[in-house]
mmCIF file of C-alpha atoms and ligand atoms in Angstrom:
data_model
loop_
_atom_site.group_PDB
_atom_site.id
_atom_site.type_symbol
_atom_site.label_atom_id
_atom_site.label_comp_id
_atom_site.label_asym_id
_atom_site.label_seq_id
_atom_site.Cartn_x
_atom_site.Cartn_y
_atom_site.Cartn_z
ATOM 1 C CA MET A 1 29.056 -27.202 8.757
ATOM 2 C CA GLU A 2 32.104 -28.768 8.038
ATOM 3 C CA GLN A 3 33.476 -26.873 5.208
ATOM 4 C CA THR A 4 36.426 -26.703 3.326
ATOM 5 C CA MET A 5 38.088 -22.662 3.422
ATOM 6 C CA GLU A 6 37.940 -23.150 -0.647
ATOM 7 C CA ALA A 7 34.414 -24.423 -0.453
ATOM 8 C CA THR A 8 33.258 -21.680 2.017
ATOM 9 C CA GLN A 9 35.149 -19.033 -0.607
ATOM 10 C CA SER A 10 33.200 -20.144 -3.682
ATOM 11 C CA LYS A 11 30.064 -20.042 -2.308
ATOM 12 C CA PRO A 12 27.468 -16.976 -3.554
ATOM 13 C CA VAL A 13 26.381 -14.781 -1.256
ATOM 14 C CA PRO A 14 23.013 -15.070 -0.116
ATOM 15 C CA GLY A 15 20.321 -12.554 -1.067
ATOM 16 C CA GLY A 16 18.600 -10.749 -3.992
ATOM 17 C CA ASN A 17 16.524 -7.316 -4.921
ATOM 18 C CA ASN A 18 15.238 -7.095 -1.013
ATOM 19 C CA VAL A 19 18.096 -8.491 1.156
ATOM 20 C CA LEU A 20 21.649 -7.719 0.852
ATOM 21 C CA VAL A 21 24.004 -9.652 2.342
ATOM 22 C CA GLU A 22 27.504 -8.466 3.646
ATOM 23 C CA PHE A 23 30.098 -10.294 5.526
ATOM 24 C CA GLU A 24 32.670 -9.045 7.594
ATOM 25 C CA ASP A 25 35.335 -11.576 10.174
ATOM 26 C CA GLY A 26 32.433 -13.816 10.998
ATOM 27 C CA ILE A 27 29.500 -11.328 10.846
ATOM 28 C CA ALA A 28 27.042 -11.525 8.706
ATOM 29 C CA TRP A 29 25.209 -7.957 8.303
ATOM 30 C CA VAL A 30 21.960 -8.659 6.674
ATOM 31 C CA HIS A 31 20.034 -5.776 5.326
ATOM 32 C CA LEU A 32 16.541 -5.488 4.718
ATOM 33 C CA ASN A 33 16.948 -3.668 1.065
ATOM 34 C CA ARG A 34 14.251 -1.674 -0.104
ATOM 35 C CA PRO A 35 15.467 1.997 0.709
ATOM 36 C CA GLU A 36 13.128 3.511 -1.367
ATOM 37 C CA LYS A 37 10.068 1.524 0.334
ATOM 38 C CA ARG A 38 11.441 2.243 4.011
ATOM 39 C CA ASN A 39 12.060 -1.572 4.011
ATOM 40 C CA ALA A 40 8.232 -2.243 3.935
ATOM 41 C CA MET A 41 8.315 -5.990 4.323
ATOM 42 C CA SER A 42 6.398 -7.382 1.173
ATOM 43 C CA ILE A 43 5.727 -11.118 0.314
ATOM 44 C CA GLU A 44 8.690 -11.210 -1.668
ATOM 45 C CA LEU A 45 10.934 -10.152 0.727
ATOM 46 C CA ALA A 46 9.778 -12.851 3.210
ATOM 47 C CA ARG A 47 10.553 -15.241 0.323
ATOM 48 C CA GLU A 48 14.237 -14.119 0.105
ATOM 49 C CA MET A 49 14.719 -13.787 3.789
ATOM 50 C CA ASN A 50 13.649 -17.409 4.032
ATOM 51 C CA GLN A 51 16.319 -18.576 1.952
ATOM 52 C CA VAL A 52 18.801 -16.126 3.727
ATOM 53 C CA LEU A 53 18.524 -16.981 6.899
ATOM 54 C CA ASP A 54 18.480 -20.810 5.965
ATOM 55 C CA ALA A 55 21.589 -20.427 3.692
ATOM 56 C CA LEU A 56 23.605 -18.639 6.736
ATOM 57 C CA GLU A 57 23.016 -20.803 8.888
ATOM 58 C CA LEU A 58 25.326 -23.292 7.143
ATOM 59 C CA ASP A 59 27.580 -20.977 5.885
ATOM 60 C CA ASP A 60 30.901 -20.740 7.961
ATOM 61 C CA ARG A 61 31.283 -17.192 7.059
ATOM 62 C CA CYS A 62 28.625 -16.230 9.423
ATOM 63 C CA GLY A 63 29.195 -16.904 13.122
ATOM 64 C CA VAL A 64 26.604 -13.763 14.400
ATOM 65 C CA ILE A 65 24.123 -12.359 12.146
ATOM 66 C CA VAL A 66 23.183 -7.999 12.484
ATOM 67 C CA LEU A 67 19.846 -7.642 10.769
ATOM 68 C CA THR A 68 19.491 -4.036 9.724
ATOM 69 C CA GLY A 69 18.171 -1.842 7.078
ATOM 70 C CA LYS A 70 19.641 0.349 3.985
ATOM 71 C CA GLY A 71 18.711 3.690 4.160
ATOM 72 C CA GLU A 72 16.395 5.381 6.159
ATOM 73 C CA ALA A 73 14.711 3.015 8.093
ATOM 74 C CA PHE A 74 15.158 -0.726 9.957
ATOM 75 C CA SER A 75 11.862 -1.106 8.742
ATOM 76 C CA ALA A 76 8.434 0.852 7.945
ATOM 77 C CA GLY A 77 6.634 -2.814 8.741
ATOM 78 C CA MET A 78 4.624 -4.089 6.541
ATOM 79 C CA ASP A 79 4.075 -3.544 2.997
ATOM 80 C CA LEU A 80 0.574 -1.880 2.341
ATOM 81 C CA GLN A 81 0.823 -3.043 -1.110
ATOM 82 C CA GLY A 82 2.865 -5.756 -1.377
ATOM 83 C CA PHE A 83 1.834 -7.397 1.329
ATOM 84 C CA PHE A 84 -1.678 -6.564 2.881
ATOM 85 C CA ARG A 85 -3.145 -5.430 -0.586
ATOM 86 C CA ALA A 86 -1.162 -8.626 -2.266
ATOM 87 C CA SER A 87 -2.432 -11.053 -0.034
ATOM 88 C CA ASP A 88 -6.146 -9.279 -0.249
ATOM 89 C CA ALA A 89 -6.232 -10.296 -4.140
ATOM 90 C CA VAL A 90 -4.702 -13.794 -4.234
ATOM 91 C CA SER A 91 -6.783 -17.501 -2.678
ATOM 92 C CA ASP A 92 -7.627 -18.009 0.362
ATOM 93 C CA VAL A 93 -4.742 -20.317 0.159
ATOM 94 C CA GLU A 94 -1.859 -18.063 -1.358
ATOM 95 C CA ARG A 95 -2.963 -15.843 1.395
ATOM 96 C CA HIS A 96 -2.191 -18.117 4.140
ATOM 97 C CA ARG A 97 0.872 -19.277 2.658
ATOM 98 C CA ALA A 98 2.093 -15.641 2.454
ATOM 99 C CA TYR A 99 1.092 -15.143 6.490
ATOM 100 C CA ARG A 100 3.199 -18.577 6.711
ATOM 101 C CA GLU A 101 6.280 -17.182 5.042
ATOM 102 C CA THR A 102 6.395 -14.434 7.017
ATOM 103 C CA ARG A 103 5.762 -15.339 10.268
ATOM 104 C CA ALA A 104 8.612 -18.010 9.617
ATOM 105 C CA TRP A 105 11.708 -15.528 9.103
ATOM 106 C CA GLN A 106 10.125 -13.031 11.823
ATOM 107 C CA TRP A 107 9.557 -14.773 14.023
ATOM 108 C CA ARG A 108 10.487 -18.873 13.771
ATOM 109 C CA THR A 109 13.707 -18.780 12.295
ATOM 110 C CA LEU A 110 14.894 -15.718 14.004
ATOM 111 C CA MET A 111 13.613 -16.835 17.705
ATOM 112 C CA TYR A 112 15.066 -20.558 17.636
ATOM 113 C CA TYR A 113 17.918 -19.670 14.803
ATOM 114 C CA ALA A 114 21.247 -21.820 15.048
ATOM 115 C CA LYS A 115 23.490 -18.808 15.642
ATOM 116 C CA PRO A 116 23.394 -15.720 17.779
ATOM 117 C CA THR A 117 21.262 -12.789 16.036
ATOM 118 C CA ILE A 118 21.765 -8.866 16.839
ATOM 119 C CA ALA A 119 18.744 -6.345 15.552
ATOM 120 C CA MET A 120 20.530 -2.832 14.873
ATOM 121 C CA VAL A 121 17.870 -0.448 14.363
ATOM 122 C CA ASN A 122 18.951 2.217 12.152
ATOM 123 C CA GLY A 123 15.799 5.261 11.509
ATOM 124 C CA TRP A 124 11.819 4.084 11.321
ATOM 125 C CA CYS A 125 10.706 1.268 13.654
ATOM 126 C CA PHE A 126 6.904 0.449 13.019
ATOM 127 C CA GLY A 127 4.344 -2.132 13.538
ATOM 128 C CA GLY A 128 5.203 -5.731 11.395
ATOM 129 C CA ALA A 129 9.039 -5.008 12.385
ATOM 130 C CA PHE A 130 8.710 -5.169 15.721
ATOM 131 C CA THR A 131 8.492 -8.960 15.339
ATOM 132 C CA PRO A 132 11.759 -9.446 13.734
ATOM 133 C CA LEU A 133 13.266 -7.047 16.211
ATOM 134 C CA ILE A 134 12.133 -8.851 19.281
ATOM 135 C CA CYS A 135 12.956 -11.935 17.952
ATOM 136 C CA CYS A 136 16.574 -11.373 17.694
ATOM 137 C CA ASP A 137 18.796 -12.109 20.711
ATOM 138 C CA LEU A 138 20.049 -8.766 21.280
ATOM 139 C CA ALA A 139 19.136 -5.095 20.229
ATOM 140 C CA VAL A 140 21.016 -2.412 19.622
ATOM 141 C CA THR A 141 19.162 1.114 18.279
ATOM 142 C CA ASP A 142 20.186 4.422 17.155
ATOM 143 C CA GLU A 143 19.008 6.489 20.013
ATOM 144 C CA ALA A 144 17.162 9.073 17.808
ATOM 145 C CA ALA A 145 15.445 5.864 16.356
ATOM 146 C CA THR A 146 11.365 6.220 15.843
ATOM 147 C CA PHE A 147 9.130 3.589 16.639
ATOM 148 C CA GLY A 148 5.599 3.191 16.488
ATOM 149 C CA LEU A 149 2.614 0.761 16.752
ATOM 150 C CA SER A 150 0.512 2.652 14.244
ATOM 151 C CA GLU A 151 -1.732 -0.367 13.336
ATOM 152 C CA ILE A 152 -4.777 1.352 15.642
ATOM 153 C CA ASN A 153 -3.908 4.890 13.298
ATOM 154 C CA TRP A 154 -5.181 2.807 10.301
ATOM 155 C CA GLY A 155 -7.471 0.141 11.275
ATOM 156 C CA ILE A 156 -6.116 -2.413 11.986
ATOM 157 C CA ILE A 157 -4.605 -4.679 15.061
ATOM 158 C CA PRO A 158 -1.242 -5.209 15.953
ATOM 159 C CA GLY A 159 -1.617 -8.800 14.287
ATOM 160 C CA GLY A 160 0.483 -11.098 12.888
ATOM 161 C CA VAL A 161 2.483 -12.165 16.153
ATOM 162 C CA VAL A 162 3.538 -8.602 16.765
ATOM 163 C CA SER A 163 1.214 -8.575 19.602
ATOM 164 C CA LYS A 164 2.375 -11.711 20.919
ATOM 165 C CA ALA A 165 5.836 -10.600 20.700
ATOM 166 C CA ILE A 166 5.704 -7.155 22.423
ATOM 167 C CA SER A 167 3.781 -9.263 25.182
ATOM 168 C CA THR A 168 7.279 -11.194 25.714
ATOM 169 C CA LEU A 169 9.626 -7.607 26.185
ATOM 170 C CA MET A 170 7.278 -5.212 27.447
ATOM 171 C CA GLY A 171 4.956 -4.617 30.464
ATOM 172 C CA ASP A 172 1.203 -4.918 29.903
ATOM 173 C CA ARG A 173 0.592 -1.115 30.965
ATOM 174 C CA GLU A 174 3.500 0.118 28.797
ATOM 175 C CA ALA A 175 2.238 -2.255 25.425
ATOM 176 C CA LEU A 176 -1.274 -1.430 25.457
ATOM 177 C CA TYR A 177 -0.541 2.418 25.737
ATOM 178 C CA TYR A 178 1.123 1.970 22.561
ATOM 179 C CA VAL A 179 -1.100 -0.415 20.867
ATOM 180 C CA MET A 180 -4.253 2.234 21.973
ATOM 181 C CA THR A 181 -2.551 5.720 21.172
ATOM 182 C CA GLY A 182 -0.225 4.503 18.327
ATOM 183 C CA GLU A 183 2.025 7.020 19.910
ATOM 184 C CA LYS A 184 5.823 7.378 18.690
ATOM 185 C CA PHE A 185 8.767 7.071 20.830
ATOM 186 C CA ASP A 186 12.452 7.213 20.170
ATOM 187 C CA GLY A 187 15.388 4.604 20.928
ATOM 188 C CA LYS A 188 16.057 6.081 24.494
ATOM 189 C CA ARG A 189 12.227 5.099 25.206
ATOM 190 C CA ALA A 190 12.861 2.006 23.283
ATOM 191 C CA LYS A 191 15.791 0.898 26.055
ATOM 192 C CA GLU A 192 13.581 2.075 28.966
ATOM 193 C CA LEU A 193 10.738 -0.219 27.764
ATOM 194 C CA GLY A 194 13.181 -3.251 27.237
ATOM 195 C CA LEU A 195 12.867 -3.499 23.472
ATOM 196 C CA VAL A 196 16.411 -2.824 23.184
ATOM 197 C CA ASN A 197 19.659 -3.579 24.862
ATOM 198 C CA GLU A 198 21.489 -0.254 24.228
ATOM 199 C CA ALA A 199 20.220 3.039 22.637
ATOM 200 C CA VAL A 200 23.586 4.785 21.255
ATOM 201 C CA PRO A 201 24.329 8.027 19.185
ATOM 202 C CA ALA A 202 23.854 6.851 15.365
ATOM 203 C CA ASP A 203 27.574 7.571 14.845
ATOM 204 C CA ARG A 204 27.878 4.859 17.224
ATOM 205 C CA LEU A 205 25.513 2.115 15.739
ATOM 206 C CA LYS A 206 27.511 0.217 13.918
ATOM 207 C CA ASP A 207 30.883 0.218 15.993
ATOM 208 C CA ARG A 208 28.929 -0.392 19.182
ATOM 209 C CA THR A 209 26.769 -3.812 17.338
ATOM 210 C CA ARG A 210 30.365 -4.614 15.781
ATOM 211 C CA GLU A 211 32.074 -5.090 19.328
ATOM 212 C CA LEU A 212 28.672 -6.646 20.520
ATOM 213 C CA ALA A 213 29.037 -9.168 17.874
ATOM 214 C CA LYS A 214 32.733 -9.990 18.146
ATOM 215 C CA ILE A 215 31.982 -10.489 22.243
ATOM 216 C CA LEU A 216 29.795 -13.090 20.819
ATOM 217 C CA LEU A 217 31.994 -14.902 18.149
ATOM 218 C CA GLU A 218 34.642 -15.257 21.050
ATOM 219 C CA LYS A 219 32.253 -17.730 22.644
ATOM 220 C CA ASN A 220 32.089 -21.384 22.463
ATOM 221 C CA PRO A 221 29.261 -21.598 19.789
ATOM 222 C CA THR A 222 27.615 -24.912 21.040
ATOM 223 C CA THR A 223 27.836 -23.448 24.495
ATOM 224 C CA LEU A 224 26.193 -20.442 23.249
ATOM 225 C CA ARG A 225 23.688 -21.666 21.216
ATOM 226 C CA GLN A 226 22.347 -24.028 23.929
ATOM 227 C CA ALA A 227 22.456 -21.201 26.307
ATOM 228 C CA ARG A 228 19.890 -19.044 24.055
ATOM 229 C CA MET A 229 17.742 -22.110 23.730
ATOM 230 C CA ALA A 230 17.627 -23.117 27.204
ATOM 231 C CA TYR A 231 16.653 -19.599 28.163
ATOM 232 C CA LYS A 232 13.972 -19.460 25.284
ATOM 233 C CA TYR A 233 12.277 -22.391 25.859
ATOM 234 C CA ALA A 234 12.812 -22.848 29.689
ATOM 235 C CA ARG A 235 11.026 -19.059 29.954
ATOM 236 C CA GLU A 236 7.976 -20.963 28.569
ATOM 237 C CA MET A 237 7.900 -23.850 31.229
ATOM 238 C CA ASN A 238 6.942 -24.247 34.797
ATOM 239 C CA TRP A 239 9.541 -24.308 37.421
ATOM 240 C CA GLU A 240 9.075 -28.041 37.942
ATOM 241 C CA LEU A 241 9.689 -28.348 34.232
ATOM 242 C CA ALA A 242 12.277 -25.957 33.562
ATOM 243 C CA ALA A 243 14.013 -27.657 36.168
ATOM 244 C CA GLU A 244 13.909 -31.035 34.813
ATOM 245 C CA TYR A 245 14.832 -29.783 30.950
ATOM 246 C CA LEU A 246 17.891 -27.529 32.035
ATOM 247 C CA THR A 247 19.338 -30.271 33.582
ATOM 248 C CA ALA A 248 18.677 -32.524 30.619
ATOM 249 C CA LYS A 249 20.129 -29.581 28.444
ATOM 250 C CA GLY A 250 22.934 -29.120 30.457
ATOM 251 C CA ASP A 251 23.934 -33.081 30.083
ATOM 252 C CA GLN A 252 23.451 -32.452 26.259
ATOM 253 C CA THR A 253 25.327 -29.614 25.946
ATOM 254 C CA THR A 254 28.097 -31.370 27.178
ATOM 255 C CA PHE A 255 27.380 -34.106 25.017
ATOM 256 C CA VAL A 256 26.908 -32.008 21.762
ATOM 257 C CA ASP A 257 30.204 -30.166 22.672
ATOM 258 C CA LYS A 258 32.649 -31.106 20.592
ATOM 259 C CA GLU A 259 35.170 -28.242 22.274
ATOM 260 C CA LYS A 260 34.827 -30.219 25.477
ATOM 261 C CA GLY A 261 34.259 -26.466 26.923
ATOM 262 C CA ARG A 262 33.281 -27.716 30.267
ATOM 263 C CA GLU A 263 36.013 -29.951 30.960
ATOM 264 C CA LYS A 264 38.435 -27.572 30.029
ATOM 265 C CA GLY A 265 36.855 -24.480 31.764
ATOM 266 C CA MET A 266 37.861 -26.879 34.697
ATOM 267 C CA VAL A 267 40.910 -28.291 34.438
ATOM 268 C CA GLN A 268 41.993 -24.632 33.965
ATOM 269 C CA PHE A 269 40.391 -23.417 36.782
ATOM 270 C CA LEU A 270 40.747 -26.178 39.614
ATOM 271 C CA ASP A 271 43.816 -28.368 38.225
ATOM 272 C CA GLU A 272 45.745 -25.752 36.395
ATOM 273 C CA LYS A 273 44.676 -22.635 37.935
ATOM 274 C CA THR A 274 45.122 -20.680 34.893
ATOM 275 C CA TYR A 275 41.508 -19.121 34.692
ATOM 276 C CA LYS A 276 39.126 -17.761 36.596
ATOM 277 C CA PRO A 277 35.254 -18.000 34.796
ATOM 278 C CA GLY A 278 34.230 -14.265 36.519
ATOM 279 C CA HIS A 279 36.855 -13.417 34.565
ATOM 280 C CA GLY A 280 36.576 -14.652 31.162
ATOM 281 C CA THR A 281 36.292 -17.417 28.564
ATOM 282 C CA TYR A 282 38.187 -20.460 28.839
ATOM 283 C CA LYS A 283 41.224 -20.932 26.861
ATOM 284 C CA ARG A 284 39.289 -22.086 23.821
ATOM 285 C CA GLY A 285 41.525 -24.678 21.460
ATOM 286 C CA SER A 286 44.246 -25.656 24.486
ATOM 287 C CA GLU A 287 44.637 -29.021 24.930
HETATM 288 N N1 COA B 1 3.830 -0.101 2.997
HETATM 289 C C1 COA B 1 3.975 0.454 1.763
HETATM 290 N N2 COA B 1 4.975 1.196 1.635
HETATM 291 C C2 COA B 1 5.258 1.925 2.162
HETATM 292 C C3 COA B 1 5.951 1.758 3.811
HETATM 293 C C4 COA B 1 4.242 0.880 4.152
HETATM 294 N N3 COA B 1 4.634 0.264 5.621
HETATM 295 N N4 COA B 1 5.834 2.524 4.504
HETATM 296 C C5 COA B 1 6.770 3.760 3.458
HETATM 297 N N5 COA B 1 6.105 3.209 2.191
HETATM 298 C C6 COA B 1 6.684 4.126 1.290
HETATM 299 C C7 COA B 1 5.689 4.731 0.534
HETATM 300 O O1 COA B 1 4.539 4.873 0.504
HETATM 301 C C8 COA B 1 6.725 5.819 -0.777
HETATM 302 O O2 COA B 1 6.478 5.263 -1.564
HETATM 303 P P1 COA B 1 6.259 6.407 -2.891
HETATM 304 O O3 COA B 1 7.704 6.656 -3.485
HETATM 305 O O4 COA B 1 5.879 5.398 -3.928
HETATM 306 O O5 COA B 1 5.332 6.971 -2.654
HETATM 307 C C9 COA B 1 7.914 5.305 0.107
HETATM 308 O O6 COA B 1 8.062 3.839 0.984
HETATM 309 C C10 COA B 1 8.571 6.294 1.399
HETATM 310 O O7 COA B 1 7.847 6.647 1.925
HETATM 311 P P2 COA B 1 7.395 8.347 2.555
HETATM 312 O O8 COA B 1 6.119 7.978 3.666
HETATM 313 O O9 COA B 1 7.306 8.964 1.280
HETATM 314 O O10 COA B 1 8.933 8.472 3.540
HETATM 315 P P3 COA B 1 9.413 9.372 5.009
HETATM 316 O O11 COA B 1 10.517 9.323 5.129
HETATM 317 O O12 COA B 1 8.380 10.814 4.642
HETATM 318 O O13 COA B 1 7.992 8.676 5.839
HETATM 319 C C11 COA B 1 7.233 6.964 7.406
HETATM 320 C C12 COA B 1 8.676 7.410 6.276
HETATM 321 C C13 COA B 1 7.856 5.474 7.719
HETATM 322 C C14 COA B 1 6.697 7.718 8.616
HETATM 323 C C15 COA B 1 6.261 6.659 6.105
HETATM 324 O O14 COA B 1 6.464 6.115 5.087
HETATM 325 C C16 COA B 1 5.241 5.873 7.086
HETATM 326 O O15 COA B 1 4.074 6.350 8.425
HETATM 327 N N6 COA B 1 4.731 4.434 6.434
HETATM 328 C C17 COA B 1 3.739 3.695 7.248
HETATM 329 C C18 COA B 1 4.519 2.890 8.501
HETATM 330 C C19 COA B 1 3.595 1.872 8.987
HETATM 331 O O16 COA B 1 2.956 2.521 9.720
HETATM 332 N N7 COA B 1 3.931 0.960 9.209
HETATM 333 C C20 COA B 1 2.555 -0.119 9.654
HETATM 334 C C21 COA B 1 2.463 -1.252 8.830
HETATM 335 S S1 COA B 1 1.931 -2.813 9.640
#
């Protein structure tokens, strides 16, 4: 992560035919970029997303990722031609690889990414698109966006890891209702279901997402990463393990935090009386 300004500025922008990246003041806007196919996710798109996410993790121009879609859709889900038919037509090994590459970016990489992630849902969000939506840390949607677990309508189950992903955020009754009926719902309902943090009018979507990203950019990035990881791993543990893990993770955070945020916050609150944690972030960078 230690890069000179010159090295950073001369770096190429990651992405290709299927993924478009734009940098703006620490925010990397990562667009699924197949608007003519409503950003349906193909095998090629998975390969590109894996490269983009790997590159952005070590790119100083990116402090926060916003994942969104170009055009009328966040994503119309898995590409029936470019993923399902294409992976049915190849060898078993190649099929395995296509599924692995898809799961990699949609789930593992996003879920445990080194930098904070926000999904910004515009337009359509179907099927396989629920996985990256859910695996981003936060999500904001256009209140008029259209969501749907449409798999039941064409003879498949919410596979990949969609069924697992929805079970982490939705209650069983609601998840099964949408799995079994394939009924669509809007952004306001997505907020009620816990799939997103906020549902806002379309004309506020980008501004509100940017505001949220800026809040995250002001935090100590090491503490922010450790806090996100601590939450994600602790929720899978029982109380005893979580207590031990979180104590150790807290100590590790102090150890790896080059900003010494804990120490600074305590000095500013207890000794200098210049700051109250209940009212905002400690003065980063001050000695
Ligand atoms: N896989 C492959 N192609 C897809 C796709 C998908 N999931 N979703 C859309 N497309 C393609 C369409 O086939 C069409 O291609 P064409 O122009 O070559 O004919 C193009 O994208 C535009 O889609 P279209 O259906 O004409 O757009 P629309 O605005 O009328 O409808 C949707 C948008 C999203 C409602 C509709 O495309 C749809 O139902 N898609 C499938 C959604 C789904 O069930 N996904 C779950 C997969 S797990």
